[in-house]
mmCIF file of C-alpha atoms in Angstrom:
data_model
loop_
_atom_site.group_PDB
_atom_site.id
_atom_site.type_symbol
_atom_site.label_atom_id
_atom_site.label_comp_id
_atom_site.label_asym_id
_atom_site.label_seq_id
_atom_site.Cartn_x
_atom_site.Cartn_y
_atom_site.Cartn_z
ATOM 1 C CA UNK V 793 -15.319 -2.517 13.927
ATOM 2 C CA UNK V 794 -13.154 -5.018 12.069
ATOM 3 C CA UNK V 795 -11.776 -2.584 9.470
ATOM 4 C CA UNK V 796 -10.819 -4.338 6.237
ATOM 5 C CA UNK V 797 -11.192 -8.118 6.160
ATOM 6 C CA UNK V 798 -9.901 -10.358 3.379
ATOM 7 C CA UNK V 799 -11.010 -13.911 2.682
ATOM 8 C CA UNK V 800 -9.276 -16.341 2.300
ATOM 9 C CA UNK V 801 -5.868 -15.751 3.885
ATOM 10 C CA UNK V 802 -4.100 -18.490 1.940
ATOM 11 C CA UNK V 803 -4.932 -20.409 -1.227
ATOM 12 C CA UNK V 804 -3.193 -22.764 -3.616
ATOM 13 C CA UNK V 805 -4.623 -23.015 -7.118
ATOM 14 C CA UNK V 806 -3.779 -25.133 -10.116
ATOM 15 C CA UNK V 807 -3.127 -23.387 -13.402
ATOM 16 C CA UNK V 808 -6.421 -22.704 -15.151
ATOM 17 C CA UNK V 809 -8.582 -22.792 -12.030
ATOM 18 C CA UNK V 810 -10.694 -19.833 -11.022
ATOM 19 C CA UNK V 811 -11.297 -18.204 -7.688
ATOM 20 C CA UNK V 812 -12.697 -15.097 -6.043
ATOM 21 C CA UNK V 813 -11.046 -13.093 -3.310
ATOM 22 C CA UNK V 814 -13.433 -11.237 -1.028
ATOM 23 C CA UNK V 815 -12.728 -7.916 0.629
ATOM 24 C CA UNK V 816 -15.158 -6.501 3.181
ATOM 25 C CA UNK V 817 -14.977 -3.181 5.016
ATOM 26 C CA UNK V 818 -17.237 -1.925 7.766
ATOM 27 C CA UNK V 819 -16.186 1.732 7.746
ATOM 28 C CA UNK V 820 -18.634 2.932 5.079
ATOM 29 C CA UNK V 821 -15.713 3.876 2.835
ATOM 30 C CA UNK V 822 -16.424 4.916 -0.724
ATOM 31 C CA UNK V 823 -13.092 3.968 -2.248
ATOM 32 C CA UNK V 824 -11.729 0.424 -2.410
ATOM 33 C CA UNK V 825 -8.587 -0.942 -4.036
ATOM 34 C CA UNK V 826 -6.925 -4.252 -4.899
ATOM 35 C CA UNK V 827 -3.127 -4.382 -4.940
ATOM 36 C CA UNK V 828 -0.680 -7.198 -5.492
ATOM 37 C CA UNK V 829 2.709 -7.341 -3.819
ATOM 38 C CA UNK V 830 5.627 -9.211 -5.309
ATOM 39 C CA UNK V 831 9.135 -9.484 -3.837
ATOM 40 C CA UNK V 832 11.189 -6.360 -4.409
ATOM 41 C CA UNK V 833 8.426 -4.595 -6.330
ATOM 42 C CA UNK V 834 6.281 -2.893 -3.739
ATOM 43 C CA UNK V 835 2.530 -2.797 -4.330
ATOM 44 C CA UNK V 836 0.940 -2.508 -7.745
ATOM 45 C CA UNK V 837 -2.661 -1.464 -8.257
ATOM 46 C CA UNK V 838 -4.866 -4.025 -10.018
ATOM 47 C CA UNK V 839 -8.344 -2.482 -9.944
ATOM 48 C CA UNK V 840 -10.151 0.068 -7.846
ATOM 49 C CA UNK V 841 -13.635 1.379 -7.165
ATOM 50 C CA UNK V 842 -14.828 4.853 -6.267
ATOM 51 C CA UNK V 843 -18.254 3.752 -5.140
ATOM 52 C CA UNK V 844 -20.910 1.052 -5.233
ATOM 53 C CA UNK V 845 -21.445 -0.216 -8.762
ATOM 54 C CA UNK V 846 -18.239 1.356 -10.146
ATOM 55 C CA UNK V 847 -14.903 -0.225 -11.025
ATOM 56 C CA UNK V 848 -11.807 0.906 -12.918
ATOM 57 C CA UNK V 849 -8.507 -0.551 -14.085
ATOM 58 C CA UNK V 850 -5.254 0.094 -12.326
ATOM 59 C CA UNK V 851 -1.684 -0.539 -13.376
ATOM 60 C CA UNK V 852 -1.844 -4.341 -13.802
ATOM 61 C CA UNK V 853 -5.473 -5.355 -14.530
ATOM 62 C CA UNK V 854 -4.928 -8.155 -17.063
ATOM 63 C CA UNK V 855 -6.178 -11.553 -15.932
ATOM 64 C CA UNK V 856 -8.369 -10.097 -13.170
ATOM 65 C CA UNK V 857 -11.962 -8.918 -12.891
ATOM 66 C CA UNK V 858 -13.674 -7.098 -10.054
ATOM 67 C CA UNK V 859 -17.166 -6.270 -8.869
ATOM 68 C CA UNK V 860 -18.588 -3.840 -6.305
ATOM 69 C CA UNK V 861 -22.244 -4.780 -6.024
ATOM 70 C CA UNK V 862 -22.422 -3.658 -2.405
ATOM 71 C CA UNK V 863 -20.593 -0.689 -0.929
ATOM 72 C CA UNK V 864 -18.932 -2.761 1.753
ATOM 73 C CA UNK V 865 -17.626 -5.537 -0.526
ATOM 74 C CA UNK V 866 -15.052 -5.539 -3.316
ATOM 75 C CA UNK V 867 -14.476 -8.859 -5.073
ATOM 76 C CA UNK V 868 -11.400 -9.779 -7.109
ATOM 77 C CA UNK V 869 -11.770 -12.659 -9.544
ATOM 78 C CA UNK V 870 -9.231 -14.760 -11.363
ATOM 79 C CA UNK V 871 -10.961 -16.522 -14.265
ATOM 80 C CA UNK V 872 -8.059 -18.763 -15.317
ATOM 81 C CA UNK V 873 -5.172 -18.634 -12.856
ATOM 82 C CA UNK V 874 -1.593 -18.527 -14.142
ATOM 83 C CA UNK V 875 1.683 -19.020 -12.242
ATOM 84 C CA UNK V 876 2.465 -15.326 -12.858
ATOM 85 C CA UNK V 877 -0.448 -14.504 -10.564
ATOM 86 C CA UNK V 878 1.324 -16.055 -7.599
ATOM 87 C CA UNK V 879 1.515 -13.121 -5.229
ATOM 88 C CA UNK V 880 0.218 -11.577 -2.033
ATOM 89 C CA UNK V 881 -2.998 -9.650 -2.638
ATOM 90 C CA UNK V 882 -4.022 -6.706 -0.503
ATOM 91 C CA UNK V 883 -7.322 -4.929 -0.354
ATOM 92 C CA UNK V 884 -7.527 -1.370 0.918
ATOM 93 C CA UNK V 885 -10.206 1.248 1.465
ATOM 94 C CA UNK V 886 -10.453 4.957 2.163
ATOM 95 C CA UNK V 887 -13.298 7.443 2.697
ATOM 96 C CA UNK V 888 -12.019 9.707 -0.068
ATOM 97 C CA UNK V 889 -9.400 9.547 -2.773
ATOM 98 C CA UNK V 890 -6.861 11.715 -0.944
ATOM 99 C CA UNK V 891 -7.082 10.043 2.439
ATOM 100 C CA UNK V 892 -4.840 7.320 3.903
ATOM 101 C CA UNK V 893 -5.639 3.762 3.014
ATOM 102 C CA UNK V 894 -6.638 1.092 5.498
ATOM 103 C CA UNK V 895 -5.339 -2.301 4.444
ATOM 104 C CA UNK V 896 -6.484 -5.852 4.983
ATOM 105 C CA UNK V 897 -4.093 -8.528 6.178
ATOM 106 C CA UNK V 898 -3.521 -9.947 2.723
ATOM 107 C CA UNK V 899 -4.211 -13.140 0.794
ATOM 108 C CA UNK V 900 -1.230 -15.283 -0.130
ATOM 109 C CA UNK V 901 -2.037 -16.999 -3.426
ATOM 110 C CA UNK V 902 0.121 -19.658 -5.031
ATOM 111 C CA UNK V 903 -0.628 -20.912 -8.535
ATOM 112 C CA UNK V 904 1.077 -24.191 -9.425
ATOM 113 C CA UNK D 1142 5.636 1.762 -13.260
ATOM 114 C CA UNK D 1143 6.504 2.880 -9.734
ATOM 115 C CA UNK D 1144 6.453 6.535 -8.872
ATOM 116 C CA UNK D 1145 8.290 6.425 -5.579
ATOM 117 C CA UNK D 1146 11.651 4.779 -5.037
ATOM 118 C CA UNK D 1147 13.046 4.311 -1.561
ATOM 119 C CA UNK D 1148 16.678 4.438 -0.595
ATOM 120 C CA UNK D 1149 18.327 2.501 0.884
ATOM 121 C CA UNK D 1150 16.722 -0.842 0.066
ATOM 122 C CA UNK D 1151 17.879 -2.194 3.423
ATOM 123 C CA UNK D 1152 19.061 -0.537 6.620
ATOM 124 C CA UNK D 1153 20.365 -2.117 9.789
ATOM 125 C CA UNK D 1154 20.915 -0.064 12.946
ATOM 126 C CA UNK D 1155 21.286 -0.484 16.691
ATOM 127 C CA UNK D 1156 18.437 0.223 19.070
ATOM 128 C CA UNK D 1157 18.465 3.849 20.141
ATOM 129 C CA UNK D 1158 19.945 5.114 16.884
ATOM 130 C CA UNK D 1159 18.049 7.197 14.359
ATOM 131 C CA UNK D 1160 16.945 5.719 11.039
ATOM 132 C CA UNK D 1161 16.555 7.791 7.891
ATOM 133 C CA UNK D 1162 14.877 6.571 4.731
ATOM 134 C CA UNK D 1163 14.553 8.509 1.517
ATOM 135 C CA UNK D 1164 11.980 8.497 -1.250
ATOM 136 C CA UNK D 1165 12.277 10.020 -4.697
ATOM 137 C CA UNK D 1166 9.469 10.404 -7.204
ATOM 138 C CA UNK D 1167 9.114 11.555 -10.771
ATOM 139 C CA UNK D 1168 5.948 13.583 -11.330
ATOM 140 C CA UNK D 1169 4.030 16.270 -9.464
ATOM 141 C CA UNK D 1170 2.083 15.073 -6.471
ATOM 142 C CA UNK D 1171 -0.794 16.193 -4.267
ATOM 143 C CA UNK D 1172 0.448 14.364 -1.229
ATOM 144 C CA UNK D 1173 2.993 11.762 -0.172
ATOM 145 C CA UNK D 1174 2.350 9.092 2.394
ATOM 146 C CA UNK D 1175 4.520 6.707 4.380
ATOM 147 C CA UNK D 1176 3.389 3.238 5.343
ATOM 148 C CA UNK D 1177 4.875 0.504 7.443
ATOM 149 C CA UNK D 1178 4.560 -3.243 6.917
ATOM 150 C CA UNK D 1179 5.502 -5.842 9.470
ATOM 151 C CA UNK D 1180 6.483 -9.211 8.064
ATOM 152 C CA UNK D 1181 3.471 -11.126 6.796
ATOM 153 C CA UNK D 1182 1.026 -8.329 7.628
ATOM 154 C CA UNK D 1183 -0.846 -5.596 5.826
ATOM 155 C CA UNK D 1184 0.389 -2.025 5.483
ATOM 156 C CA UNK D 1185 -0.273 0.506 8.198
ATOM 157 C CA UNK D 1186 -0.465 4.211 7.460
ATOM 158 C CA UNK D 1187 2.109 6.318 9.321
ATOM 159 C CA UNK D 1188 1.934 9.874 8.071
ATOM 160 C CA UNK D 1189 0.677 11.998 5.174
ATOM 161 C CA UNK D 1190 2.359 15.175 4.011
ATOM 162 C CA UNK D 1191 0.719 17.475 1.489
ATOM 163 C CA UNK D 1192 2.581 19.123 -1.377
ATOM 164 C CA UNK D 1193 2.380 22.545 0.313
ATOM 165 C CA UNK D 1194 3.956 21.256 3.519
ATOM 166 C CA UNK D 1195 7.683 20.929 4.114
ATOM 167 C CA UNK D 1196 7.857 19.024 7.375
ATOM 168 C CA UNK D 1197 5.554 17.031 9.578
ATOM 169 C CA UNK D 1198 5.972 15.261 12.909
ATOM 170 C CA UNK D 1199 4.146 12.390 14.546
ATOM 171 C CA UNK D 1200 5.627 11.018 17.747
ATOM 172 C CA UNK D 1201 9.097 9.708 16.910
ATOM 173 C CA UNK D 1202 8.512 10.193 13.188
ATOM 174 C CA UNK D 1203 9.618 13.201 11.202
ATOM 175 C CA UNK D 1204 8.838 13.513 7.497
ATOM 176 C CA UNK D 1205 10.204 16.141 5.167
ATOM 177 C CA UNK D 1206 9.139 16.923 1.631
ATOM 178 C CA UNK D 1207 11.123 18.826 -0.982
ATOM 179 C CA UNK D 1208 8.940 19.234 -4.055
ATOM 180 C CA UNK D 1209 11.707 21.018 -5.978
ATOM 181 C CA UNK D 1210 13.877 17.896 -5.677
ATOM 182 C CA UNK D 1211 10.894 15.517 -5.802
ATOM 183 C CA UNK D 1212 12.057 13.785 -2.669
ATOM 184 C CA UNK D 1213 10.938 12.976 0.841
ATOM 185 C CA UNK D 1214 12.626 11.539 3.901
ATOM 186 C CA UNK D 1215 11.324 9.618 6.884
ATOM 187 C CA UNK D 1216 13.285 9.891 10.128
ATOM 188 C CA UNK D 1217 12.601 7.552 13.022
ATOM 189 C CA UNK D 1218 14.292 8.792 16.161
ATOM 190 C CA UNK D 1219 15.445 6.634 19.064
ATOM 191 C CA UNK D 1220 14.603 3.447 17.207
ATOM 192 C CA UNK D 1221 13.336 0.336 18.945
ATOM 193 C CA UNK D 1222 13.460 -3.325 18.003
ATOM 194 C CA UNK D 1223 9.704 -3.094 17.402
ATOM 195 C CA UNK D 1224 10.371 -0.609 14.567
ATOM 196 C CA UNK D 1225 11.803 -3.477 12.511
ATOM 197 C CA UNK D 1226 9.616 -3.530 9.386
ATOM 198 C CA UNK D 1227 9.463 -2.486 5.754
ATOM 199 C CA UNK D 1228 8.681 1.155 5.075
ATOM 200 C CA UNK D 1229 7.042 2.352 1.886
ATOM 201 C CA UNK D 1230 6.425 5.764 0.454
ATOM 202 C CA UNK D 1231 3.377 6.266 -1.728
ATOM 203 C CA UNK D 1232 2.451 9.135 -3.990
ATOM 204 C CA UNK D 1233 -1.020 9.920 -5.247
ATOM 205 C CA UNK D 1234 -1.954 9.940 -8.905
ATOM 206 C CA UNK D 1235 -3.735 12.560 -10.942
ATOM 207 C CA UNK D 1236 -6.866 10.482 -11.510
ATOM 208 C CA UNK D 1237 -10.157 11.109 -9.754
ATOM 209 C CA UNK D 1238 -9.541 8.199 -7.411
ATOM 210 C CA UNK D 1239 -6.125 9.602 -6.520
ATOM 211 C CA UNK D 1240 -4.847 6.044 -6.486
ATOM 212 C CA UNK D 1241 -1.538 5.637 -4.722
ATOM 213 C CA UNK D 1242 1.644 4.406 -6.358
ATOM 214 C CA UNK D 1243 4.018 2.638 -3.979
ATOM 215 C CA UNK D 1244 7.769 2.342 -4.029
ATOM 216 C CA UNK D 1245 9.606 -0.907 -3.465
ATOM 217 C CA UNK D 1246 10.308 -0.143 0.180
ATOM 218 C CA UNK D 1247 13.141 0.035 2.698
ATOM 219 C CA UNK D 1248 13.651 -2.951 4.976
ATOM 220 C CA UNK D 1249 14.646 -1.611 8.391
ATOM 221 C CA UNK D 1250 16.198 -3.903 10.970
ATOM 222 C CA UNK D 1251 16.723 -2.545 14.472
ATOM 223 C CA UNK D 1252 19.094 -4.708 16.483
ATOM 224 C CA UNK D 1253 18.537 -4.943 20.242
#
């Protein structure tokens, strides 16, 4: 039982490049979330999903897209990376909306 | 926008002392959660307190919630060097996914 696994752990992108961050959970959780963490700002919600095939926007969705084709995976895409997207990205999951979140270890993304 | 705001932003204490962190929020909540983050790692859930609860204990942790003042406190008793981490409060939203909104955190340093 690995919990929540994020791939990759580190990445450097050039402005305008695209990439996909993968989040996988093996706990059969319905809810999955993508957050970004910037210095001094805590975590901000990008997108979330309440079940397979569903996605919804969070607080800071612009510049990102997500997909939840399989229950265990939640993908975060950057179509055209910008320096403002330099951040640490965390994926989280929970069995229900009012339960504690289990977090992945994070992906540190730098856009130059 | 961030719902929860922690105070102080940074706290440095000696091993064996108690550490108290406070969290204030703006709107009505269903529950409030505290998370811990070690440097370079993902967040780990510590404790959840529901809006109809006033106090909750877990090991050396004690959490209080005052809904009339829209505030919560986290007390760590008999602190250890291993408690050095950032601590975040998170409040749930009113949406169906009950997505959490995180504060900017308190950086706790416990000196040996």
